[in-house]
Structures are given as C-alpha cells and as structure tokens.
JSON list of C-alpha atoms in Angstrom, two decimals:
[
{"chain": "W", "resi": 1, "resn": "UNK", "atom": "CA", "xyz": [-4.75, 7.61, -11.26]},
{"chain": "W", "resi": 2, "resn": "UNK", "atom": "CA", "xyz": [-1.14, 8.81, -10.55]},
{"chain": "W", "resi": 3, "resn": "UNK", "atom": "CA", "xyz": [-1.80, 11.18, -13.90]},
{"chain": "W", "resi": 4, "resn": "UNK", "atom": "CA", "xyz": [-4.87, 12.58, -12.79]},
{"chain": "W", "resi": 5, "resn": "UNK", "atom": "CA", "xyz": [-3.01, 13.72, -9.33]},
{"chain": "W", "resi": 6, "resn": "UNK", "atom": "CA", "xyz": [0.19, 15.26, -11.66]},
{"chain": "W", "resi": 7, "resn": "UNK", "atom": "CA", "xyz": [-2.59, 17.05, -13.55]},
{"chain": "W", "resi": 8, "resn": "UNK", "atom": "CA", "xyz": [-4.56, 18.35, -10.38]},
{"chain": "W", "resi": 9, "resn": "UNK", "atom": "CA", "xyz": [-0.65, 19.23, -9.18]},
{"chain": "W", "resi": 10, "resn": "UNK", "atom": "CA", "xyz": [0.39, 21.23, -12.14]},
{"chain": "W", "resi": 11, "resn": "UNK", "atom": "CA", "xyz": [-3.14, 23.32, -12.49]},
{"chain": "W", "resi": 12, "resn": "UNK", "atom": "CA", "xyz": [-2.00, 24.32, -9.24]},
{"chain": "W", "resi": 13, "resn": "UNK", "atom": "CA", "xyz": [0.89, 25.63, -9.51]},
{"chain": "W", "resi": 14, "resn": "UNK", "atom": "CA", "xyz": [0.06, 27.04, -12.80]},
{"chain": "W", "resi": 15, "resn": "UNK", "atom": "CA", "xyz": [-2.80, 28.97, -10.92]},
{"chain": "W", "resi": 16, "resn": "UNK", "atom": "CA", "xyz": [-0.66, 29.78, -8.21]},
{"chain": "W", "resi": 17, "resn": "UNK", "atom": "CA", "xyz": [2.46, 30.85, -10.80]},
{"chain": "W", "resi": 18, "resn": "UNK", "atom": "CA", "xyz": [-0.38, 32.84, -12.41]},
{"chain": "W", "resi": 19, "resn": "UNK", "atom": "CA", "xyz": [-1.65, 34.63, -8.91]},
{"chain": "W", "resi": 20, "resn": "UNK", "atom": "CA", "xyz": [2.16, 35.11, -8.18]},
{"chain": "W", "resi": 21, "resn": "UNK", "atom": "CA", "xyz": [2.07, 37.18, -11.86]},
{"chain": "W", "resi": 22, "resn": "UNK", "atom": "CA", "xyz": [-0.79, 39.43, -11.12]},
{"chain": "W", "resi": 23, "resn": "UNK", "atom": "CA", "xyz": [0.17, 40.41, -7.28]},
{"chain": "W", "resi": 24, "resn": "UNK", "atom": "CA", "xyz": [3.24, 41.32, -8.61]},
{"chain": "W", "resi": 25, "resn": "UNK", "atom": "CA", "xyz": [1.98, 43.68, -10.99]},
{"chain": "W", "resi": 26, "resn": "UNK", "atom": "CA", "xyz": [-0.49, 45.09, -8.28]},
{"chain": "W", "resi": 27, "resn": "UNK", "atom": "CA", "xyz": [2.58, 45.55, -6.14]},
{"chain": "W", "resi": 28, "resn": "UNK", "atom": "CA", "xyz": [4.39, 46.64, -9.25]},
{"chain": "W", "resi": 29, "resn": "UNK", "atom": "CA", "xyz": [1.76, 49.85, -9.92]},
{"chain": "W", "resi": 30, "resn": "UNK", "atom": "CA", "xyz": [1.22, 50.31, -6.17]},
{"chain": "W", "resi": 31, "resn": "UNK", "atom": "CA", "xyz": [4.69, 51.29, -6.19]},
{"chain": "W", "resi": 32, "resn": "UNK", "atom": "CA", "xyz": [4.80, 53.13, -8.98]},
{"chain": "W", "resi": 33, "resn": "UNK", "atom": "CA", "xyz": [1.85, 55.73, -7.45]},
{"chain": "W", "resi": 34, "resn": "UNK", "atom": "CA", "xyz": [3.73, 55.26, -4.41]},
{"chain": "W", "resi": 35, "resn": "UNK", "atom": "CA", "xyz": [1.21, 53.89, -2.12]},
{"chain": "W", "resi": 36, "resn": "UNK", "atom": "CA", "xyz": [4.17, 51.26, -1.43]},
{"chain": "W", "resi": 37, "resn": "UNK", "atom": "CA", "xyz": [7.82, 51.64, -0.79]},
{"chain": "W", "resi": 38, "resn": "UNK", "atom": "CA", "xyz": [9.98, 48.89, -3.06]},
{"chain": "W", "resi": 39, "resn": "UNK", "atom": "CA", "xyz": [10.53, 47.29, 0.20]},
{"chain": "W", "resi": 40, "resn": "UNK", "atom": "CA", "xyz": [7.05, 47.15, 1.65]},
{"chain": "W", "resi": 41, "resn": "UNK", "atom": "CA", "xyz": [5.83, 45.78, -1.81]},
{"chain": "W", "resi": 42, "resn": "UNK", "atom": "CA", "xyz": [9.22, 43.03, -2.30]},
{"chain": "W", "resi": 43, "resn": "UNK", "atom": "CA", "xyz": [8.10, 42.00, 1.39]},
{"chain": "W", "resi": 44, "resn": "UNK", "atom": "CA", "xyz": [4.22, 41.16, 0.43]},
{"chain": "W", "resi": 45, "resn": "UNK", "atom": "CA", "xyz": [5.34, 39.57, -2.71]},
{"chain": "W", "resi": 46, "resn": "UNK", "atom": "CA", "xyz": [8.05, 37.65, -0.98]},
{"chain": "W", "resi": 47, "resn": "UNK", "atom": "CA", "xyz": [5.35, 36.76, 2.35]},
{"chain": "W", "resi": 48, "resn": "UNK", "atom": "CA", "xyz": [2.83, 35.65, -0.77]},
{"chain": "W", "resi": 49, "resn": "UNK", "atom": "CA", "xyz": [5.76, 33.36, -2.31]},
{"chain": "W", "resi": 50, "resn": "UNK", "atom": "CA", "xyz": [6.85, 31.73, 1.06]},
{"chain": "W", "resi": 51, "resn": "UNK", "atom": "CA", "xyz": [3.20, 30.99, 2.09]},
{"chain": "W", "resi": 52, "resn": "UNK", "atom": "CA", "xyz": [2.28, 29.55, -1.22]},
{"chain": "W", "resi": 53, "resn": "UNK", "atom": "CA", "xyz": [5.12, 27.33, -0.94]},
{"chain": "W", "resi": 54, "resn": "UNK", "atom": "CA", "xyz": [4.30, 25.98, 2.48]},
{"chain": "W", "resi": 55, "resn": "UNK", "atom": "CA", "xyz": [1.15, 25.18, 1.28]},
{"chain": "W", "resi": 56, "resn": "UNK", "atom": "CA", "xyz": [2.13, 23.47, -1.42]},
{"chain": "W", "resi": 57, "resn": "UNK", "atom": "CA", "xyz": [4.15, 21.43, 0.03]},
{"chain": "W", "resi": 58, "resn": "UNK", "atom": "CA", "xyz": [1.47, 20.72, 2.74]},
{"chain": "W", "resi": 59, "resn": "UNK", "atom": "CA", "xyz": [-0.88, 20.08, -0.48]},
{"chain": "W", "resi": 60, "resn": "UNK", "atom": "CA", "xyz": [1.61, 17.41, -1.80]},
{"chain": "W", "resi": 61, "resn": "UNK", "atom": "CA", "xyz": [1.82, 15.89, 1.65]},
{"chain": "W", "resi": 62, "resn": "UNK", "atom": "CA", "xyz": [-1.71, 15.39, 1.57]},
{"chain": "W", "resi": 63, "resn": "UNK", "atom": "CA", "xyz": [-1.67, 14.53, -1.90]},
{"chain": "W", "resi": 64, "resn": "UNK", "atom": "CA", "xyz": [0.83, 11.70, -1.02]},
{"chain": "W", "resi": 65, "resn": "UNK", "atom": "CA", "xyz": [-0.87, 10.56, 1.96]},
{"chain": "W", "resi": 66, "resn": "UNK", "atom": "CA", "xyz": [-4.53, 10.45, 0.11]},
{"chain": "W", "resi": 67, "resn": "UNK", "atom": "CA", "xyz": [-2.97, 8.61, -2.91]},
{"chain": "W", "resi": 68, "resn": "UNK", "atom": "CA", "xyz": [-1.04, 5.99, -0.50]},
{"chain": "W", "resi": 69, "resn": "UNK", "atom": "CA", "xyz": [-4.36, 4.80, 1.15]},
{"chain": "W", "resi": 70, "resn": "UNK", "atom": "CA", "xyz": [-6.35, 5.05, -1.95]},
{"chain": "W", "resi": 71, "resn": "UNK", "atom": "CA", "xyz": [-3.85, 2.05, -3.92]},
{"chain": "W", "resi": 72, "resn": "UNK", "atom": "CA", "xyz": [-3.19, 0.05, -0.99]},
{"chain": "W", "resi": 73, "resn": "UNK", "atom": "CA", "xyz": [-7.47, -0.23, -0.30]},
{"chain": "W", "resi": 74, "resn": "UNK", "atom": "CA", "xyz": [-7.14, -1.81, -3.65]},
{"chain": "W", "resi": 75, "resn": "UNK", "atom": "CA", "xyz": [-4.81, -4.86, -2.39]},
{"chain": "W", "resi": 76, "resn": "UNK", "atom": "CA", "xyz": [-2.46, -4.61, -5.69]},
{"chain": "W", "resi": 77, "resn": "UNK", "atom": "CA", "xyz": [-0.77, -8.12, -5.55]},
{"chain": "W", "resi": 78, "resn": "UNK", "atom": "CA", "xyz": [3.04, -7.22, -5.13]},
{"chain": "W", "resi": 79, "resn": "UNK", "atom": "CA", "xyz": [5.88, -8.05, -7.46]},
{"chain": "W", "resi": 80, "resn": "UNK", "atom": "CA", "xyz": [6.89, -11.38, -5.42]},
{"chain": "W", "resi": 81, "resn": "UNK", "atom": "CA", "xyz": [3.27, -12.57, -5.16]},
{"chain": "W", "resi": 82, "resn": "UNK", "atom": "CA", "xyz": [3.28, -12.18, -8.91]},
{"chain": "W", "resi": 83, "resn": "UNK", "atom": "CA", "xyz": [6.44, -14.11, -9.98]},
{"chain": "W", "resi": 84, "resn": "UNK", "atom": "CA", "xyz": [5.45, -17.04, -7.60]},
{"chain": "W", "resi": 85, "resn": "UNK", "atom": "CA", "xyz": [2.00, -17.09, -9.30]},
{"chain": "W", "resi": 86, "resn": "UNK", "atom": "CA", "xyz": [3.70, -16.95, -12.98]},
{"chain": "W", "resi": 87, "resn": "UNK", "atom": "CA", "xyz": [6.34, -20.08, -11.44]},
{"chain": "W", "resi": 88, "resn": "UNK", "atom": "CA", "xyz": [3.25, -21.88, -10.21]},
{"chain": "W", "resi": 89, "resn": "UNK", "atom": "CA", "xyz": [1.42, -21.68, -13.38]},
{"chain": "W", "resi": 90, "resn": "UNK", "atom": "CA", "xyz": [4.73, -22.73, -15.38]},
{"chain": "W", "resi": 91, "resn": "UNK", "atom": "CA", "xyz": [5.37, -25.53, -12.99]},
{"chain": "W", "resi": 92, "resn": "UNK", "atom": "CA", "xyz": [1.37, -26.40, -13.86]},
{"chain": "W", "resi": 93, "resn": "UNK", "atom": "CA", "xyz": [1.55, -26.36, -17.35]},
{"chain": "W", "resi": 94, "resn": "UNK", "atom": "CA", "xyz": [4.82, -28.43, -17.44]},
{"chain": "W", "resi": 95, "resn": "UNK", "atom": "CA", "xyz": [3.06, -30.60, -15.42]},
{"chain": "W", "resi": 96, "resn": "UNK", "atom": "CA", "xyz": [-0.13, -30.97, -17.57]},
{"chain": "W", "resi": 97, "resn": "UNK", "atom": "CA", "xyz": [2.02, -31.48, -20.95]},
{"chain": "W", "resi": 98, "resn": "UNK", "atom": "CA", "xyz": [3.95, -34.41, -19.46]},
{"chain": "W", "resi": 99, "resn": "UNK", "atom": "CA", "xyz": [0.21, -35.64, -17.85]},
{"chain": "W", "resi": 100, "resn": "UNK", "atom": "CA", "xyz": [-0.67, -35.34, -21.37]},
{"chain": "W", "resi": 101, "resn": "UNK", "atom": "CA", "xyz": [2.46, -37.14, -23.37]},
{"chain": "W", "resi": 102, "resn": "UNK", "atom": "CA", "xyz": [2.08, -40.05, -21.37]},
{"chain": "W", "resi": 103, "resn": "UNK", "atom": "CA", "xyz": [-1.89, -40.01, -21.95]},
{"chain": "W", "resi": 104, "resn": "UNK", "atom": "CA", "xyz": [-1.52, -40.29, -25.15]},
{"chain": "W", "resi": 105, "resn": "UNK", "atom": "CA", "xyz": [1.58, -42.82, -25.63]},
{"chain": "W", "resi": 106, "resn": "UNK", "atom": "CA", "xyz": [-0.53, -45.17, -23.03]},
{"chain": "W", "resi": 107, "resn": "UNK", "atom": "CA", "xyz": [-3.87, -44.97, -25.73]},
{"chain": "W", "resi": 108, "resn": "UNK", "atom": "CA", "xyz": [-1.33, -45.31, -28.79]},
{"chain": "W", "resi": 109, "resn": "UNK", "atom": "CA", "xyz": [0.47, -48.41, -27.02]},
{"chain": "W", "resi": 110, "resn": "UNK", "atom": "CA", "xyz": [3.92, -46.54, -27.97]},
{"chain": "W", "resi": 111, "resn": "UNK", "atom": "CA", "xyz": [6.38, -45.18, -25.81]},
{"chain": "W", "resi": 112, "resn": "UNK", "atom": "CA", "xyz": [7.59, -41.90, -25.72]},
{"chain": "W", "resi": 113, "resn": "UNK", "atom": "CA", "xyz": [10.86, -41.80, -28.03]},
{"chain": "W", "resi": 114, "resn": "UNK", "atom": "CA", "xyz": [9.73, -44.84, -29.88]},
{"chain": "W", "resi": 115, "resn": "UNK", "atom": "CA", "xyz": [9.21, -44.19, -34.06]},
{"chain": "W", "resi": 116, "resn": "UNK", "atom": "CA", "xyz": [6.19, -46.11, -35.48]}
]
C-alpha cells in the first residue's frame, strides 16, 4: 500500500515538474514579445513554484495522515505482540515433545536414556 502512495506521490510531482516546464516557457515567449518584463515573468514563475510547494507539502500531510488511519484500522499485531506469540508457541512445542517422550517411554516400559 505504502508503494501505491510513492507512486500517486511521484506522478505528482512529475506532473507538477512538467506544469513548472511549460509555464516557464509561456513566461519564457511572453517575454520575449515583451508582454512581460524578466521580472514580472521570474515573479509568476517563482509565485507558481512557492504555491506548488505548499501544496505539496499540504498533499503529503494529508497523504501521511490518510495512510496512518488506514494501517492502524487494520490492527497490525506489533513487533512485541509477535515475539511473545513466537516464545509462547516455542515454549508449546517444547512442551508437547517432552509430553510426547514420556508417552512413549511409559507404552515401551523403558525409560528415557535407557538402551534396549
């Protein structure tokens, strides 16, 4: 899931880096005919760059706060709650194997260590 949201991420900014491009060559011809001084056009381009960024960081905010509640409505057991099920389930199994051993040296009539 955390792949999907990089994707959705980068398409953005490529879309926005790709936006950025083509203002800049508006801006770019604008000022060539003169419609725009350098300054006037560096100032939209510059306004267009520091408005994209807000909002991309706002995006990533959301982004953040979306993917946040979205894995924790799953209930992912934690690291902890895993390693005390894997101990439990160790302790279990050692258990059952000696339950087990002594089963069968109790049907044989030997005991454990003994040779036949």
């Amino acid at each position: 899931m955390e792949d999907l949201f990089k994707k959705f991420l980068y398409t953005g900014v490529g879309l926005v880096a790709l936006t950025a491009e083509k203002i800049q060559k508006v801006v770019d011809e604008l000022v060539k005919e003169e419609r725009l001084t350098l300054d006037e056009g560096k100032k939209i381009v510059d306004d267009f760059v520091k408005n994209t960024e807000s909002k991309k960081e706002e995006f990533e905010s959301q982004m953040k706060t979306l993917t946040e509640k979205t894995v924790s409505s799953f209930k992912f057991a934690t690291v902890e709650q895993l390693d005390e099920l894997r101990s439990r389930i160790e302790a279990l199994e050692a258990k059952q194997a000696t339950t087990k051993t002594t089963k069968s040296t109790k049907t044989t009539g030997t005991k454990p260590g003994a040779s036949s």
